[in-house]
Short mmCIF file of C-alpha atoms in Angstrom, two decimals:
data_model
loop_
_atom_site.label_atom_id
_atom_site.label_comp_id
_atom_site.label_asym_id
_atom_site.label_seq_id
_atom_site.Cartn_x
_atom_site.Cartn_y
_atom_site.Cartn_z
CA UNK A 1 -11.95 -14.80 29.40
CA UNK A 2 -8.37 -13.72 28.75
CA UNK A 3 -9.48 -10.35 29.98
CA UNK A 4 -11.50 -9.18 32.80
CA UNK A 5 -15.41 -9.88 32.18
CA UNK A 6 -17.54 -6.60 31.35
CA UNK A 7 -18.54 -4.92 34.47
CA UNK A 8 -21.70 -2.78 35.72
CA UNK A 9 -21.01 1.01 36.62
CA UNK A 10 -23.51 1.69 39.26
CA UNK A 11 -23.91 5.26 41.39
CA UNK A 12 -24.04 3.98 45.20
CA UNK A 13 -26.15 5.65 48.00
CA UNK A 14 -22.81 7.68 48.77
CA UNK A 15 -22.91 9.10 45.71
CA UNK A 16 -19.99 7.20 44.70
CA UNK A 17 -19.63 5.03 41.15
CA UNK A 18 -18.58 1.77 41.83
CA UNK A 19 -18.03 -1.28 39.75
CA UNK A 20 -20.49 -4.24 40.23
CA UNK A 21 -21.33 -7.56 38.83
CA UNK A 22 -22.90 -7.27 35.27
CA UNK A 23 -25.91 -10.03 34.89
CA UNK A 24 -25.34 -10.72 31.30
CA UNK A 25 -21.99 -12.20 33.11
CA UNK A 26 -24.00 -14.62 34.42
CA UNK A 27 -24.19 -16.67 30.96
CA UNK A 28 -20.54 -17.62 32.13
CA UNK A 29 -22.24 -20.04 34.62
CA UNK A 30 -21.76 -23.26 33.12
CA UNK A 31 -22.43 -27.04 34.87
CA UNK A 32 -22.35 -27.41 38.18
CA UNK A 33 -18.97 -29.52 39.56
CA UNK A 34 -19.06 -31.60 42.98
CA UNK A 35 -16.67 -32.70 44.96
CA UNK A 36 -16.66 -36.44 47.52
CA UNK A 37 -16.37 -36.16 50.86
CA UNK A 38 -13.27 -39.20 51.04
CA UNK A 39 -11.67 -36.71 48.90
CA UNK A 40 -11.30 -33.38 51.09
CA UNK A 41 -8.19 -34.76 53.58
CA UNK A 42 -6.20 -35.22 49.92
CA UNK A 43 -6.37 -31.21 49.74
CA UNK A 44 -6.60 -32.38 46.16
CA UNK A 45 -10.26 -30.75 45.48
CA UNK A 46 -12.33 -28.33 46.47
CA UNK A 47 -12.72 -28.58 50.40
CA UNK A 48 -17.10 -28.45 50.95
CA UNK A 49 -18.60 -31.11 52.36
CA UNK A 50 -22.18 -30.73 50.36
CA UNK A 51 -20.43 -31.15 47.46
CA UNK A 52 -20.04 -34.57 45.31
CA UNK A 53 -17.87 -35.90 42.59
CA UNK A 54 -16.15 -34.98 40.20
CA UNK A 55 -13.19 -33.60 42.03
CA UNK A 56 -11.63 -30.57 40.05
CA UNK A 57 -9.54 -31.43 36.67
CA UNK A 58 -7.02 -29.44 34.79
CA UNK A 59 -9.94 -29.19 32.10
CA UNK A 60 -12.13 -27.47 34.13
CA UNK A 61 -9.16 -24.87 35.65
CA UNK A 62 -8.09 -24.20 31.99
CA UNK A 63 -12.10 -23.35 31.02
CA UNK A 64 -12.72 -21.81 34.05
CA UNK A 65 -14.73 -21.95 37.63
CA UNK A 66 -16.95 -19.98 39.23
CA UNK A 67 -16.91 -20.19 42.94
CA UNK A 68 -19.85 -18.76 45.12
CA UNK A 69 -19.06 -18.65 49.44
CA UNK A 70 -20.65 -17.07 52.31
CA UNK A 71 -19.10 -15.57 55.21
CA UNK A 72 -19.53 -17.49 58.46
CA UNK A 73 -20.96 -15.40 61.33
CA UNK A 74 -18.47 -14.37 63.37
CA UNK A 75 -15.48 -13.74 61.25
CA UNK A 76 -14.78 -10.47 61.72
CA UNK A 77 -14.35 -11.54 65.59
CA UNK A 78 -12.16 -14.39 64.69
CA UNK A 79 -9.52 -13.71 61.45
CA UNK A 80 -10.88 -10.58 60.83
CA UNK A 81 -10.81 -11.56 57.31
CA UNK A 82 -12.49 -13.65 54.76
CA UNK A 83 -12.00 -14.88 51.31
CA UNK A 84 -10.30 -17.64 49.29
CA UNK A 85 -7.09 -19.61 49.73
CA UNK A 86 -6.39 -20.82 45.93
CA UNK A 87 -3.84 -23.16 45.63
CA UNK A 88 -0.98 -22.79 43.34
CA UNK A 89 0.58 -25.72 41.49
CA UNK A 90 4.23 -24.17 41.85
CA UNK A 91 4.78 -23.02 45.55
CA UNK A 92 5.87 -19.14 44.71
CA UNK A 93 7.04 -19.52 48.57
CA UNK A 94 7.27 -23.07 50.09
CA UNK A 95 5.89 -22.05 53.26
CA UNK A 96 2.89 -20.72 52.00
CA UNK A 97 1.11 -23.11 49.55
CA UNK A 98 -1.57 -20.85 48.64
CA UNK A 99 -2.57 -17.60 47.66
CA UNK A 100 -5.29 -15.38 49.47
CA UNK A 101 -8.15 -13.17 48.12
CA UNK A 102 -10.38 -11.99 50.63
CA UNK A 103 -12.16 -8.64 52.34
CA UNK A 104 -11.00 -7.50 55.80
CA UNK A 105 -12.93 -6.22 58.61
CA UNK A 106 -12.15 -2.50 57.77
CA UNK A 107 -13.53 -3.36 54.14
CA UNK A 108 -10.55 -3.25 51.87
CA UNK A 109 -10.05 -5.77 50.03
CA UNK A 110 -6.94 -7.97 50.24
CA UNK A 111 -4.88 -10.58 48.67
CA UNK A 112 -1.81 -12.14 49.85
CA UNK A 113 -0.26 -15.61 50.90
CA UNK A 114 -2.10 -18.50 52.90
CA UNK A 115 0.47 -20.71 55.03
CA UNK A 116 -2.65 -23.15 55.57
CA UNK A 117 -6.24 -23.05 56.64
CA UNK A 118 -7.74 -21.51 59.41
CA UNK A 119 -4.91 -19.26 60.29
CA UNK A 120 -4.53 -14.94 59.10
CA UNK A 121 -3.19 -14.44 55.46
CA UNK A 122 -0.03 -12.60 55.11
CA UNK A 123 -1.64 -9.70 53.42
CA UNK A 124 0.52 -8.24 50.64
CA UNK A 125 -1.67 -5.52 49.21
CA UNK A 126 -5.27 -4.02 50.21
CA UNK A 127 -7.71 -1.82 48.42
CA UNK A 128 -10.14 0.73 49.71
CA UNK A 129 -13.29 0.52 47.37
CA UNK A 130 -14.68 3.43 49.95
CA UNK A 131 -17.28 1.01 51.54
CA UNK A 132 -17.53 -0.05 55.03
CA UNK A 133 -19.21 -4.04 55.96
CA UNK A 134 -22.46 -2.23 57.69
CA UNK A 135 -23.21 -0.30 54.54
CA UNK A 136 -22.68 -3.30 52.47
CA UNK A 137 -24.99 -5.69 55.33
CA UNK A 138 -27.55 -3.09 54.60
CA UNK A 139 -26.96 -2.95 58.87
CA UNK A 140 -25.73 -6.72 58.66
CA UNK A 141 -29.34 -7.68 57.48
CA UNK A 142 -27.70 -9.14 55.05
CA UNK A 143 -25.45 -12.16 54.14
CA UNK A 144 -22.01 -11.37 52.73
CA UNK A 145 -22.08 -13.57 49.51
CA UNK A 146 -18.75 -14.22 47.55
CA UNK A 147 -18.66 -14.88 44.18
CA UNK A 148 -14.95 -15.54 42.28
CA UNK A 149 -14.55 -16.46 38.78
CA UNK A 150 -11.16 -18.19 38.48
CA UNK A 151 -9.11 -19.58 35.03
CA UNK A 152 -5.71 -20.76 33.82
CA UNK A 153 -4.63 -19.53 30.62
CA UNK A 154 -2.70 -20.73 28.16
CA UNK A 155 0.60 -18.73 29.57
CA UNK A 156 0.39 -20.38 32.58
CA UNK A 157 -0.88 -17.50 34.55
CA UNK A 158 -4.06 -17.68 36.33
CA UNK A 159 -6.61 -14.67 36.40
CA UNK A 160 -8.84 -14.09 39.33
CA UNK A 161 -11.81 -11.88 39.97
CA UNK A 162 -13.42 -11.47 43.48
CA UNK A 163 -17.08 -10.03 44.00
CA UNK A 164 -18.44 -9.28 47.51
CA UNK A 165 -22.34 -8.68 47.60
CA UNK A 166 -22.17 -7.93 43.75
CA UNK A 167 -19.40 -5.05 44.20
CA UNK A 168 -16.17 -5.61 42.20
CA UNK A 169 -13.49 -6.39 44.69
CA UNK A 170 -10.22 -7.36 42.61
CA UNK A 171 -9.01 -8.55 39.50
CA UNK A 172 -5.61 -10.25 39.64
CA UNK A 173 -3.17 -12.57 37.51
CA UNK A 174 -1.41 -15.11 39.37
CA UNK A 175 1.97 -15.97 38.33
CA UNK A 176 1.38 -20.19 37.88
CA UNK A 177 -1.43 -22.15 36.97
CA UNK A 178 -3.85 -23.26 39.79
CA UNK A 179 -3.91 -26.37 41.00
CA UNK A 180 -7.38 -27.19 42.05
CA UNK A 181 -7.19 -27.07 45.36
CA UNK A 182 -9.58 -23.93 47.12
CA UNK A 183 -10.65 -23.32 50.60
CA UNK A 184 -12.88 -21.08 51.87
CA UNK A 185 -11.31 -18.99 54.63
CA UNK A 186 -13.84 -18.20 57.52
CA UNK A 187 -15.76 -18.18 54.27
CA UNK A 188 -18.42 -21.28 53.87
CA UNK A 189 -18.08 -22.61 49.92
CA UNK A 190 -21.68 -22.98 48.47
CA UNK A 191 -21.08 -23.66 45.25
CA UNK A 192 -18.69 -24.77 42.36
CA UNK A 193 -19.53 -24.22 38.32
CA UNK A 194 -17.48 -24.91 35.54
CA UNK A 195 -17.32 -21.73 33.07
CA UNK A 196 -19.16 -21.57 29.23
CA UNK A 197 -15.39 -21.12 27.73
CA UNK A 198 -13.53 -23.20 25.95
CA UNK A 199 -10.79 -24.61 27.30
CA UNK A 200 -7.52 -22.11 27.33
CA UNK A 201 -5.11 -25.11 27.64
CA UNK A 202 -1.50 -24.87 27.35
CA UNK A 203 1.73 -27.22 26.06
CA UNK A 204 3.03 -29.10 28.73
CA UNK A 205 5.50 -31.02 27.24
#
């Protein structure tokens, strides 16, 4: 995608219409991509221990991931926030190597800068979608599951799109291309798919 995928408008319990994951989307899932444990203290690949090789190649950013997480229990005690730290492969700021996509506590959703792992964002920007984590827990009966689809494009921009429990968080262009490295933040990574795109590669030289 160059552009946002297609979304779903769907009418919420609060009488609300909301923007949600589309399932014909899900033909964008593409082979699944693994990443070696010897590999995560490089910060090189993705940073999930279930996962095996390959680690993450500038082929795969330029066609696209998709990235599925989980909350962990407790983070709304601990950051109060959770999302993904995407690396950058030019520092925009030096002292914070990666950039932050995430949902807070008070359910807005957020992106900002990550200085490194297991520390709070600096949040530039939130959103109020006009949903609250209980309603979207159905009472916290259920899971908070993550899904991002993340590519370079040819400009050298990357475009992001965050989904929490199906809803339509963000959509956001980063100024420089990715560089492969991603970390859940109090956020478990479950999964790592290339995307059915070509790849949207880019002159180097």
């Amino acid at each position: 995608f160059a552009f946002a995928p297609i979304k779903r408008m769907q009418l919420c319990e609060d009488g609300v219409a909301r923007a949600t994951w589309w399932e014909n989307n899900d033909s964008l899932r593409g082979s699944k991509v693994g990443v070696s444990v010897e590999n995560l203290k490089t910060r090189e690949v993705l940073r999930h221990p279930g996962l095996k090789d390959p680690t993450i190649t500038s082929l795969m950013l330029t066609s696209g991931l998709w990235i599925e997480g989980m909350a962990v229990e407790g983070w709304e005690r601990d950051l109060g926030v959770f999302g993904l730290m995407i690396g950058l492969a030019t520092d925009v700021v030096p002292a914070f190597p990666g950039f932050f996509i995430g949902m807070t506590v008070n359910g807005t959703f957020a992106f900002g800068l990550q200085k490194d792992f297991y520390v709070n964002p600096q949040i530039l920007s939130q959103h109020d979608r006009g949903v609250n984590i209980t309603t979207l827990t159905d009472g916290f009966r259920k899971p908070l599951t993550v899904r991002v689809l993340l590519r370079t494009m040819w400009t050298q921009t990357t475009l992001v799109e965050y989904y929490v429990n199906d809803l339509h968080g963000m959509t956001l262009t980063l100024p420089h291309p990715a560089s492969g490295v991603l970390d859940g933040i109090s956020m478990n990574l479950t999964a790592l798919h290339t995307l059915t795109l070509p790849s949207a590669s880019f002159d180097e030289s």
